[in-house]
């Protein structure tokens, strides 16, 4: 005989009842799990009693078998209706409510973002207006100052811009420009019939540089008989200041090149700059003697001292 599944057995796994669902309409995954469990148990019982292997086979012809009594069918129907009415419907209703609420919150968020953007645009517009007012005030003040000093400047500028002073300033600027395209090399051995340009190119090749040499020559007077023999420095003029800068950045590589370990490259400095640099070098040497535990070097026309481990 067929033993109908009881409603209490199907829903016994549910720890929360109708009252709990009514009191707390929050969409919880626990409710969904309970509904699925109840559905599985009722369909499992129905398939077992009707001889079906899966839920899709539960049709009218399988449910109308003679061994399935009217009372059993009523029990199944009651259980299914209870699941839908007391459990599935509230959860679906809650889900719909949540979806509606989420849509409302999303719309409100979009509106809030629009308001924020509008406020930002107004703030930017206000700042631009304030900046324009400040510029106008500054322009007015500058123009006023220019007018007040115009008479004084007219007299002083005529003296300051005398032809000789202008020529001297232009000459100084041109000299500085020329020096930026040249460098000085110390320590090249002097020979009677030397080929300076070839020697300089060989030195620069060890620095992976092949610039175009405009000119190169020795600096200073020739050695006089009886005096100590010195190696006069060589000034090298290149086609551009970029080449000079790149070469000076790589000059330390010569320390490891055989035959050129005593060769030293430096910028083409003026007399005043050479005096200043010499004083810095002397100061650095003194610090190396007084503070041997530190590392001393010249940077930005200053002697910098740092700990050896730094």
Coordinates of C-alpha atoms in Angstrom, one line a residue:
X1 CA 0.0 0.0 0.0
X2 CA 1.1 3.6 -0.7
X3 CA 2.2 5.5 2.4
X4 CA 1.5 9.2 1.7
X5 CA 4.2 11.7 2.8
X6 CA 3.1 13.9 5.7
X7 CA 3.3 17.7 5.5
X8 CA 5.1 17.8 8.8
X9 CA 7.9 15.4 7.6
X10 CA 8.5 17.6 4.5
X11 CA 8.8 20.9 6.3
X12 CA 10.4 19.5 9.5
X13 CA 13.9 20.5 8.3
X14 CA 12.8 24.2 8.4
X15 CA 13.8 25.8 11.6
X16 CA 11.9 29.0 10.9
X17 CA 8.1 28.9 10.7
X18 CA 5.5 31.2 9.3
X19 CA 5.6 33.6 12.2
X20 CA 9.4 34.0 11.7
X21 CA 8.9 34.7 8.0
X22 CA 6.3 37.3 8.8
X23 CA 8.3 39.0 11.4
X24 CA 11.5 39.1 9.4
X25 CA 11.0 39.6 5.6
X26 CA 14.7 40.0 5.0
X27 CA 15.8 38.0 2.0
X28 CA 18.0 35.3 3.4
X29 CA 19.7 32.4 1.7
X30 CA 18.5 30.1 4.5
X31 CA 14.9 30.4 3.4
X32 CA 15.8 29.5 -0.2
X33 CA 17.7 26.4 1.1
X34 CA 14.7 25.3 3.1
X35 CA 12.3 25.7 0.2
X36 CA 14.6 23.7 -2.1
X37 CA 14.9 21.0 0.6
X38 CA 11.2 20.8 1.0
X39 CA 10.7 20.6 -2.8
X40 CA 13.3 17.9 -3.1
X41 CA 11.7 15.7 -0.4
X42 CA 8.1 16.0 -1.8
X43 CA 9.2 15.2 -5.4
X44 CA 11.5 12.4 -4.2
X45 CA 8.5 10.8 -2.4
X46 CA 6.2 11.3 -5.4
X47 CA 8.8 9.7 -7.8
X48 CA 9.3 6.8 -5.5
X49 CA 5.5 6.0 -5.2
X50 CA 4.8 6.5 -8.9
X51 CA 7.9 4.7 -10.2
X52 CA 9.3 7.7 -12.0
X53 CA 13.0 8.3 -12.3
X54 CA 13.0 12.1 -12.4
X55 CA 10.6 14.9 -11.8
X56 CA 9.8 15.5 -15.5
X57 CA 8.0 12.2 -15.7
X58 CA 5.4 13.2 -13.1
X59 CA 2.5 13.7 -15.5
X60 CA -1.3 13.1 -15.3
X61 CA -1.0 9.5 -16.5
X62 CA 1.6 8.6 -13.8
X63 CA -0.3 10.3 -11.0
X64 CA -3.6 8.5 -11.9
X65 CA -2.3 5.0 -11.3
X66 CA -4.6 2.8 -9.3
X67 CA -2.2 2.4 -6.4
X68 CA -2.1 6.2 -5.9
X69 CA -5.1 6.8 -3.7
X70 CA -7.1 10.0 -3.6
X71 CA -5.9 10.6 0.0
X72 CA -2.2 10.4 -1.1
X73 CA -2.8 12.9 -4.0
X74 CA -4.5 15.2 -1.6
X75 CA -1.6 15.0 0.8
X76 CA 0.9 15.9 -2.0
X77 CA -1.3 18.7 -3.2
X78 CA -1.6 20.2 0.3
X79 CA 2.2 20.0 0.8
X80 CA 3.0 21.7 -2.5
X81 CA 0.4 24.4 -1.9
X82 CA 1.8 24.9 1.6
X83 CA 5.4 25.3 0.2
X84 CA 4.3 27.8 -2.4
X85 CA 1.9 29.8 -0.2
X86 CA 3.8 29.9 3.1
X87 CA 7.4 29.9 2.0
X88 CA 8.0 30.4 -1.7
X89 CA 5.6 33.3 -2.2
X90 CA 7.0 35.5 0.7
X91 CA 10.6 34.9 -0.5
X92 CA 9.7 35.9 -4.0
X93 CA 7.8 38.9 -2.8
X94 CA 10.8 39.9 -0.6
X95 CA 13.1 39.5 -3.6
X96 CA 10.9 41.7 -5.8
X97 CA 10.8 44.3 -3.0
X98 CA 14.6 44.2 -2.7
X99 CA 15.0 44.6 -6.5
X100 CA 12.7 47.6 -6.5
X101 CA 14.6 49.1 -3.5
X102 CA 18.0 48.5 -5.2
X103 CA 16.7 50.2 -8.4
X104 CA 15.5 53.2 -6.3
X105 CA 18.9 53.4 -4.5
X106 CA 20.7 53.2 -7.9
X107 CA 18.6 56.0 -9.3
X108 CA 19.2 58.1 -6.2
X109 CA 23.0 57.5 -6.5
X110 CA 23.0 58.6 -10.1
X111 CA 21.1 61.8 -9.1
X112 CA 23.5 62.4 -6.3
X113 CA 26.5 62.0 -8.6
X114 CA 24.9 64.5 -11.1
X115 CA 24.5 67.0 -8.2
X116 CA 28.1 66.5 -7.1
X117 CA 29.3 67.1 -10.7
X118 CA 27.2 70.3 -11.0
X119 CA 28.5 71.6 -7.7
X120 CA 32.1 70.9 -8.8
X121 CA 31.5 72.7 -12.0
X122 CA 30.1 75.7 -10.1
X123 CA 33.1 75.7 -7.8
X124 CA 35.5 75.6 -10.7
X125 CA 33.6 78.4 -12.4
X126 CA 33.8 80.5 -9.2
X127 CA 37.5 79.9 -8.8
X128 CA 38.1 80.8 -12.5
X129 CA 36.2 84.0 -11.9
X130 CA 38.2 84.8 -8.8
X131 CA 41.5 84.1 -10.6
X132 CA 40.5 86.5 -13.5
X133 CA 39.7 89.2 -10.9
X134 CA 43.1 88.7 -9.2
X135 CA 44.9 88.8 -12.6
X136 CA 43.0 92.1 -13.5
X137 CA 44.0 93.6 -10.1
X138 CA 47.6 92.5 -10.5
X139 CA 47.7 93.9 -14.1
X140 CA 46.3 97.2 -12.9
X141 CA 48.9 97.4 -10.1
X142 CA 51.8 96.5 -12.3
X143 CA 50.7 99.1 -14.9
X144 CA 50.5 101.7 -12.2
X145 CA 54.0 100.8 -10.9
X146 CA 55.4 100.9 -14.4
X147 CA 54.0 104.4 -15.0
X148 CA 55.4 105.6 -11.7
X149 CA 58.9 104.3 -12.4
X150 CA 58.9 105.1 -16.1
X151 CA 60.6 108.4 -15.7
X152 CA 63.4 106.9 -13.5
X153 CA 63.9 103.9 -15.8
X154 CA 64.1 106.1 -18.8
X155 CA 67.1 107.9 -17.4
X156 CA 68.9 104.8 -15.9
X157 CA 68.2 102.5 -18.9
X158 CA 69.8 105.0 -21.3
X159 CA 73.0 104.8 -19.2
X160 CA 72.9 101.1 -18.7
X161 CA 72.2 100.3 -22.3
X162 CA 75.2 102.3 -23.6
X163 CA 76.7 100.7 -26.8
X164 CA 79.9 99.6 -25.0
X165 CA 78.0 97.9 -22.2
X166 CA 75.7 96.1 -24.7
X167 CA 78.6 94.9 -26.7
X168 CA 80.4 93.6 -23.6
X169 CA 77.2 91.8 -22.5
X170 CA 76.8 90.2 -25.9
X171 CA 80.4 89.2 -26.0
X172 CA 80.1 87.5 -22.5
X173 CA 77.0 85.7 -23.6
X174 CA 78.6 84.4 -26.8
X175 CA 81.7 83.2 -24.8
X176 CA 79.4 81.3 -22.4
X177 CA 77.7 79.7 -25.4
X178 CA 81.0 78.7 -26.9
X179 CA 82.2 77.2 -23.6
X180 CA 79.1 75.0 -23.4
X181 CA 80.3 73.3 -26.6
X182 CA 83.8 72.6 -25.4
X183 CA 85.6 70.6 -22.8
X184 CA 89.1 70.3 -21.4
X185 CA 91.2 67.1 -21.2
X186 CA 94.1 66.8 -18.8
X187 CA 96.9 64.3 -18.8
X188 CA 97.4 63.6 -22.5
X189 CA 101.1 62.9 -23.2
X190 CA 102.8 65.5 -25.3
X191 CA 104.7 64.5 -28.4
X192 CA 106.7 66.4 -31.0
X193 CA 104.5 65.6 -33.9
X194 CA 101.3 64.6 -32.2
X195 CA 98.0 64.2 -33.8
X196 CA 95.7 65.6 -31.1
X197 CA 92.4 65.0 -32.9
X198 CA 93.1 61.3 -33.4
X199 CA 94.2 60.9 -29.8
X200 CA 91.0 62.7 -28.6
X201 CA 88.8 60.6 -30.8
X202 CA 90.4 57.4 -29.4
X203 CA 89.8 58.6 -25.8
X204 CA 86.1 59.4 -26.6
X205 CA 85.6 56.0 -28.3
X206 CA 86.3 54.4 -24.9
X207 CA 83.3 56.3 -23.7
X208 CA 81.1 55.1 -26.6
X209 CA 81.0 58.6 -28.0
X210 CA 81.9 59.7 -31.6
X211 CA 81.1 63.4 -31.8
X212 CA 82.2 65.7 -34.6
X213 CA 85.3 67.7 -33.4
X214 CA 85.4 71.2 -34.6
X215 CA 88.8 72.0 -33.3
X216 CA 91.3 71.0 -30.5
X217 CA 94.5 72.6 -29.3
X218 CA 96.9 72.7 -26.3
X219 CA 96.4 75.4 -23.7
X220 CA 99.3 77.3 -22.0
X221 CA 102.9 78.1 -22.9
X222 CA 105.4 75.6 -24.0
X223 CA 107.8 74.0 -21.6
X224 CA 111.1 75.9 -21.1
X225 CA 114.3 74.0 -20.9
X226 CA 115.3 73.4 -17.3
X227 CA 111.7 73.5 -16.0
X228 CA 109.7 70.5 -15.0
X229 CA 107.9 68.9 -17.9
X230 CA 104.2 69.4 -17.7
X231 CA 101.4 68.1 -19.8
X232 CA 99.4 71.0 -21.1
X233 CA 95.6 70.5 -21.1
X234 CA 93.8 70.2 -24.4
X235 CA 90.6 72.2 -25.3
X236 CA 88.2 70.3 -27.5
X237 CA 85.4 72.1 -29.3
X238 CA 82.5 70.0 -30.4
X239 CA 79.5 70.7 -32.7
X240 CA 77.0 70.8 -29.8
X241 CA 76.6 71.2 -26.1
X242 CA 74.7 67.9 -25.8
X243 CA 77.7 65.9 -26.8
X244 CA 79.8 67.7 -24.1
X245 CA 77.2 66.9 -21.5
X246 CA 77.0 63.2 -22.5
X247 CA 80.8 62.8 -22.5
X248 CA 81.2 64.4 -19.1
X249 CA 78.6 62.1 -17.7
X250 CA 80.7 59.1 -18.8
X251 CA 84.2 60.4 -17.9
X252 CA 84.6 58.0 -15.0
X253 CA 84.9 55.1 -17.4
X254 CA 88.4 56.2 -18.3
X255 CA 89.7 55.2 -14.9
X256 CA 89.5 51.5 -15.9
X257 CA 91.0 52.0 -19.5
X258 CA 94.6 51.1 -19.8
X259 CA 96.8 54.0 -20.9
X260 CA 94.2 56.6 -19.9
X261 CA 93.9 56.1 -16.1
X262 CA 95.5 59.5 -15.5
X263 CA 93.5 61.3 -18.2
X264 CA 90.8 63.6 -16.8
X265 CA 87.9 65.4 -18.5
X266 CA 86.2 68.5 -17.2
X267 CA 84.1 71.4 -18.5
X268 CA 85.7 74.4 -20.1
X269 CA 85.6 76.8 -17.2
X270 CA 86.3 80.5 -17.0
X271 CA 89.2 81.8 -14.9
X272 CA 86.9 82.7 -12.1
X273 CA 85.2 79.3 -12.3
X274 CA 88.6 77.5 -12.3
X275 CA 89.6 79.4 -9.1
X276 CA 86.3 78.5 -7.4
X277 CA 86.6 74.8 -8.5
X278 CA 90.2 74.6 -7.2
X279 CA 89.1 76.0 -3.8
X280 CA 86.4 73.3 -3.7
X281 CA 88.9 70.6 -4.6
X282 CA 91.3 71.8 -1.9
X283 CA 88.5 71.8 0.7
X284 CA 87.5 68.3 -0.3
X285 CA 91.1 67.1 0.1
X286 CA 91.2 68.6 3.6
X287 CA 88.0 66.9 4.5
X288 CA 89.3 63.5 3.2
X289 CA 92.2 63.9 5.6
X290 CA 90.2 65.1 8.6
X291 CA 87.2 62.8 8.1
X292 CA 88.5 59.6 6.3
X293 CA 85.5 57.6 7.4
X294 CA 83.2 59.6 5.2
X295 CA 82.8 59.9 1.4
X296 CA 83.4 63.5 0.1
X297 CA 82.4 64.8 -3.3
X298 CA 81.6 68.1 -5.1
X299 CA 78.0 68.8 -6.1
X300 CA 76.3 72.1 -7.1
X301 CA 79.4 74.1 -6.1
X302 CA 79.4 72.6 -2.6
X303 CA 81.5 69.9 -0.9
X304 CA 79.2 67.2 0.3
X305 CA 80.1 64.6 3.0
X306 CA 78.2 61.4 3.6
X307 CA 78.8 58.3 5.6
X308 CA 80.6 55.6 3.6
X309 CA 77.7 53.2 4.2
X310 CA 75.1 55.6 2.8

